[in-house]
Short mmCIF file of C-alpha atoms in Angstrom, two decimals:
data_model
loop_
_atom_site.label_atom_id
_atom_site.label_comp_id
_atom_site.label_asym_id
_atom_site.label_seq_id
_atom_site.Cartn_x
_atom_site.Cartn_y
_atom_site.Cartn_z
CA MET A 29 12.17 -8.45 -10.14
CA ASN A 30 13.97 -6.26 -7.61
CA ASN A 31 16.50 -5.20 -10.27
CA TRP A 32 13.69 -4.13 -12.56
CA LEU A 33 12.03 -2.12 -9.81
CA TYR A 34 15.36 -0.54 -8.90
CA LYS A 35 15.92 0.58 -12.48
CA MET A 36 12.43 2.04 -12.63
CA GLU A 37 13.07 3.92 -9.38
CA ARG A 38 16.31 5.37 -10.71
CA ARG A 39 14.74 6.40 -14.00
CA PHE A 40 11.39 7.82 -12.90
CA GLY A 41 11.85 8.47 -9.18
CA ARG A 42 12.34 12.20 -9.65
CA TYR A 43 8.78 12.47 -10.99
CA GLY A 44 7.24 11.08 -7.81
CA ILE A 45 4.95 13.02 -5.49
CA PRO A 46 6.52 13.75 -2.08
CA ASN A 47 4.33 12.84 0.92
CA LEU A 48 1.87 11.01 -1.32
CA ALA A 49 0.34 9.15 1.64
CA LYS A 50 -0.50 12.45 3.31
CA TYR A 51 -2.23 13.82 0.21
CA LEU A 52 -4.20 10.60 -0.27
CA ALA A 53 -5.40 10.75 3.33
CA LEU A 54 -6.29 14.43 2.99
CA GLY A 55 -8.22 13.75 -0.21
CA GLN A 56 -10.15 10.93 1.42
CA LEU A 57 -10.94 13.16 4.38
CA VAL A 58 -12.35 15.85 2.08
CA VAL A 59 -14.50 13.26 0.29
CA TRP A 60 -15.68 11.86 3.62
CA VAL A 61 -16.74 15.32 4.84
CA ILE A 62 -18.56 16.13 1.60
CA VAL A 63 -20.41 12.79 1.53
CA MET A 64 -21.37 12.98 5.22
CA PHE A 65 -22.45 16.62 5.41
CA ILE A 66 -22.82 18.22 1.98
CA TYR A 67 -23.53 15.94 -0.98
CA GLY A 68 -24.18 12.28 -0.31
CA ASP A 69 -24.17 11.26 -3.99
CA LEU A 70 -20.59 12.38 -4.60
CA LEU A 71 -19.25 8.82 -4.67
CA GLY A 72 -21.23 8.09 -7.82
CA LEU A 73 -19.28 10.83 -9.59
CA ILE A 74 -15.76 9.78 -8.60
CA THR A 75 -15.73 5.96 -8.77
CA LEU A 76 -13.86 4.25 -11.58
CA SER A 77 -16.56 3.67 -14.17
CA ARG A 78 -16.10 2.88 -17.86
CA SER A 79 -19.41 4.47 -18.77
CA GLY A 80 -18.42 7.64 -16.96
CA LEU A 81 -15.05 7.72 -18.70
CA MET A 82 -16.72 7.26 -22.07
CA HIS A 83 -18.75 10.39 -21.30
CA GLY A 84 -15.57 12.41 -20.82
CA GLN A 85 -15.33 12.13 -17.02
CA ILE A 86 -11.61 11.47 -17.07
CA TRP A 87 -11.15 12.61 -13.47
CA ARG A 88 -12.41 9.17 -12.47
CA LEU A 89 -9.01 7.73 -13.42
CA VAL A 90 -7.63 9.45 -10.32
CA THR A 91 -10.51 10.22 -7.99
CA PHE A 92 -11.45 6.59 -7.38
CA VAL A 93 -8.46 6.30 -5.00
CA LEU A 94 -9.96 9.05 -2.83
CA ILE A 95 -13.07 7.08 -1.90
CA PRO A 96 -13.10 6.33 1.86
CA ASP A 97 -13.21 2.69 2.88
CA THR A 98 -16.48 3.13 4.74
CA GLY A 99 -18.74 5.85 6.10
CA GLY A 100 -19.40 7.22 9.55
CA ILE A 101 -16.88 7.30 12.37
CA TRP A 102 -15.39 4.02 11.15
CA GLY A 103 -14.41 5.80 7.96
CA LEU A 104 -12.25 8.19 9.97
CA LEU A 105 -10.64 5.36 11.94
CA PHE A 106 -9.77 3.44 8.77
CA LEU A 107 -8.51 6.67 7.23
CA TYR A 108 -6.09 7.23 10.11
CA PHE A 109 -4.92 3.62 9.95
CA TYR A 110 -4.22 3.82 6.22
CA TYR A 111 -2.41 7.12 6.77
CA PHE A 112 -0.22 5.47 9.41
CA ILE A 113 0.55 2.53 7.11
CA GLY A 114 1.14 4.72 4.07
CA THR A 115 3.55 7.11 5.76
CA SER A 116 5.42 4.17 7.31
CA MET A 117 5.88 2.48 3.95
CA GLU A 118 6.83 5.78 2.33
CA ARG A 119 9.64 6.15 4.89
CA GLU A 120 10.66 2.51 4.45
CA TRP A 121 10.68 2.46 0.65
CA GLY A 122 11.33 6.07 -0.14
CA GLN A 123 9.27 8.42 -2.25
CA ALA A 124 9.96 6.75 -5.60
CA LYS A 125 9.10 3.17 -4.72
CA PHE A 126 6.00 4.11 -2.73
CA ASN A 127 4.73 6.16 -5.67
CA MET A 128 5.40 3.24 -7.99
CA TYR A 129 3.52 0.85 -5.72
CA PHE A 130 0.42 2.97 -5.59
CA LEU A 131 0.55 3.86 -9.29
CA ALA A 132 0.90 0.18 -10.19
CA GLY A 133 -2.15 -0.62 -8.09
CA MET A 134 -4.13 2.05 -9.91
CA VAL A 135 -2.98 0.88 -13.35
CA PHE A 136 -3.80 -2.76 -12.60
CA THR A 137 -7.27 -1.78 -11.39
CA ILE A 138 -7.96 0.41 -14.44
CA LEU A 139 -6.73 -2.24 -16.87
CA TYR A 140 -8.84 -4.87 -15.11
CA ALA A 141 -11.97 -2.73 -15.41
CA PHE A 142 -11.42 -2.24 -19.15
CA LEU A 143 -10.57 -5.89 -19.78
CA VAL A 144 -13.73 -6.99 -18.00
CA TYR A 145 -15.77 -4.72 -20.25
CA LEU A 146 -13.83 -5.66 -23.38
CA PHE A 147 -14.22 -9.41 -22.96
CA GLY A 148 -17.37 -9.64 -20.89
CA GLY A 149 -19.29 -6.49 -21.70
CA ILE A 150 -19.63 -5.80 -17.97
CA THR A 151 -19.50 -2.25 -16.61
CA MET A 152 -18.50 -1.78 -12.97
CA SER A 153 -18.07 1.11 -10.55
CA ILE A 154 -14.83 0.54 -8.65
CA GLY A 155 -13.08 2.13 -5.68
CA ALA A 156 -9.59 1.56 -4.31
CA GLU A 157 -10.43 -0.46 -1.19
CA PHE A 158 -8.26 -3.42 -2.14
CA ILE A 159 -5.30 -1.25 -3.17
CA TYR A 160 -5.16 0.09 0.39
CA LEU A 161 -5.72 -3.34 1.90
CA SER A 162 -2.86 -4.77 -0.17
CA MET A 163 -0.66 -1.94 1.12
CA PHE A 164 -1.43 -3.29 4.57
CA PHE A 165 0.08 -6.62 3.46
CA SER A 166 3.26 -4.74 2.54
CA PHE A 167 3.38 -3.10 5.95
CA ALA A 168 2.90 -6.47 7.66
CA THR A 169 5.70 -7.98 5.56
CA TYR A 170 8.16 -5.35 6.75
CA TYR A 171 6.89 -4.97 10.32
CA PRO A 172 5.28 -8.31 11.28
CA ASP A 173 5.87 -7.90 15.00
CA GLN A 174 4.74 -4.28 15.23
CA ARG A 175 1.94 -4.04 17.78
CA VAL A 176 -1.16 -1.92 17.27
CA LEU A 177 -4.30 -1.46 19.29
CA PHE A 178 -6.99 -3.45 17.52
CA MET A 179 -10.29 -1.58 17.85
CA TYR A 180 -8.07 0.93 19.72
CA ILE A 181 -8.25 -1.36 22.77
CA ILE A 182 -6.62 -4.77 22.21
CA PRO A 183 -2.85 -4.92 21.53
CA ILE A 184 -2.12 -7.29 18.65
CA LYS A 185 0.76 -7.92 16.29
CA ILE A 186 0.41 -6.75 12.72
CA LYS A 187 1.08 -10.21 11.31
CA TRP A 188 -2.11 -11.55 12.90
CA LEU A 189 -4.13 -8.69 11.45
CA ALA A 190 -2.56 -9.54 8.09
CA VAL A 191 -3.82 -13.11 8.46
CA ALA A 192 -7.31 -11.74 9.15
CA ASN A 193 -6.92 -9.43 6.14
CA ALA A 194 -5.98 -12.39 3.95
CA ALA A 195 -9.05 -14.27 5.21
CA TYR A 196 -11.16 -11.26 4.25
CA PHE A 197 -9.67 -11.32 0.75
CA VAL A 198 -10.57 -14.99 0.37
CA TYR A 199 -14.07 -14.33 1.67
CA GLU A 200 -14.61 -11.50 -0.80
CA ILE A 201 -13.45 -13.69 -3.68
CA PHE A 202 -16.29 -16.09 -2.92
CA ALA A 203 -18.87 -13.59 -1.65
CA LEU A 204 -18.72 -10.87 -4.31
CA ARG A 205 -20.38 -11.36 -7.66
CA PHE A 206 -18.21 -11.88 -10.70
CA PRO A 207 -16.17 -10.02 -11.84
CA LEU A 208 -15.91 -7.81 -8.73
CA ASN A 209 -14.70 -10.84 -6.80
CA LEU A 210 -11.42 -10.77 -8.74
CA LEU A 211 -10.42 -7.33 -7.46
CA PRO A 212 -8.70 -8.85 -4.37
CA VAL A 213 -6.66 -11.01 -6.74
CA VAL A 214 -5.59 -7.99 -8.79
CA ALA A 215 -4.54 -6.13 -5.63
CA THR A 216 -2.62 -9.17 -4.38
CA LEU A 217 -0.67 -9.33 -7.64
CA ASN A 218 0.48 -5.77 -7.04
CA TYR A 219 1.62 -6.73 -3.53
CA LEU A 220 3.53 -9.76 -4.85
CA LEU A 221 5.20 -7.62 -7.49
CA PHE A 222 6.81 -5.44 -4.82
CA CYS A 223 7.06 -7.79 -1.82
CA GLY A 224 7.04 -11.29 -3.29
CA ASP A 225 10.79 -11.74 -2.87
CA MET A 226 10.60 -10.97 0.82
CA LEU A 227 7.47 -13.02 1.35
CA PHE A 228 8.92 -16.17 -0.17
CA GLY A 229 12.40 -15.67 1.23
CA SER A 230 14.17 -15.56 -2.11
CA VAL A 231 16.31 -12.65 -0.95
CA HIS A 232 18.00 -12.00 2.37
CA PHE A 233 16.35 -8.98 3.88
CA ARG A 234 18.08 -6.87 6.50
CA ARG A 235 16.36 -4.27 8.57
CA PRO A 236 17.97 -0.80 8.66
CA GLY A 237 18.80 -1.37 12.31
CA GLN A 238 20.63 -4.58 11.45
CA ILE A 239 22.65 -2.78 8.83
CA ARG A 240 23.70 -0.16 11.36
CA LYS A 241 24.73 -2.85 13.82
CA THR A 242 26.98 -4.43 11.19
CA VAL A 243 28.68 -1.12 10.53
CA ASN A 244 29.19 -0.50 14.23
CA PHE A 245 30.66 -3.98 14.64
CA LYS A 246 33.27 -3.26 11.97
CA ARG A 247 34.19 0.00 13.64
CA GLU A 248 34.51 -1.73 16.96
CA ALA A 249 36.77 -4.40 15.47
CA GLN A 250 39.00 -1.74 13.94
CA ARG A 251 39.21 0.06 17.28
CA ILE A 252 40.25 -3.12 19.05
CA ARG A 253 43.00 -3.80 16.48
CA ARG A 254 44.33 -0.27 16.86
CA GLU A 255 44.44 -0.67 20.62
CA GLN A 256 46.27 -3.99 20.31
CA GLN A 257 48.82 -2.50 17.93
CA SER A 258 49.54 0.45 20.24
CA ALA A 259 49.81 -1.72 23.36
CA PRO A 260 53.45 -2.22 24.65
#
């Protein structure tokens, strides 16, 4: 799977959007401001909706990822957290792979919405909540011991928040009505596509810092040999 992703990065990476996480956060902030202070019904115009698309509202194919996770002050806090996670993963993966991850999440969600209508005749209005939450899984996979301030007060490791996030996914699968309850599954598939190898330990993963230490060790060994050779 990693080889396939690498080939896709090499082939299409130049078409990626630099600083995508920043633009997503900015777009969500604009939507949050409009909904809170200007036009509260905006969300109904930008969610992913088959009926809306059939009426020519093609902007919904993109704008559904700009819907804030929640309203009020909590919406701003979640927005900052997703911005932090997104920019971190963009630095870790690089522009191309981060763009591919988010685009894949969008495509999976769009295909799911159309398949549900095609086979079940069910029309849904969908946001991108679970795409962002699955991105949090990716962050936790790479930085499990990173500490954050939960509720901006309690220091906690990311891996424990990921466990809570996974519990939330399971809860939503049982709590939401069908077929909305399968959205967490779709988002998890996207996560496994990009991080499954690391999660299940099928590849040996080295942190950038570990790679630098290996290089430094080789240089140090060469220096010692040179000193031994020049010694009388």
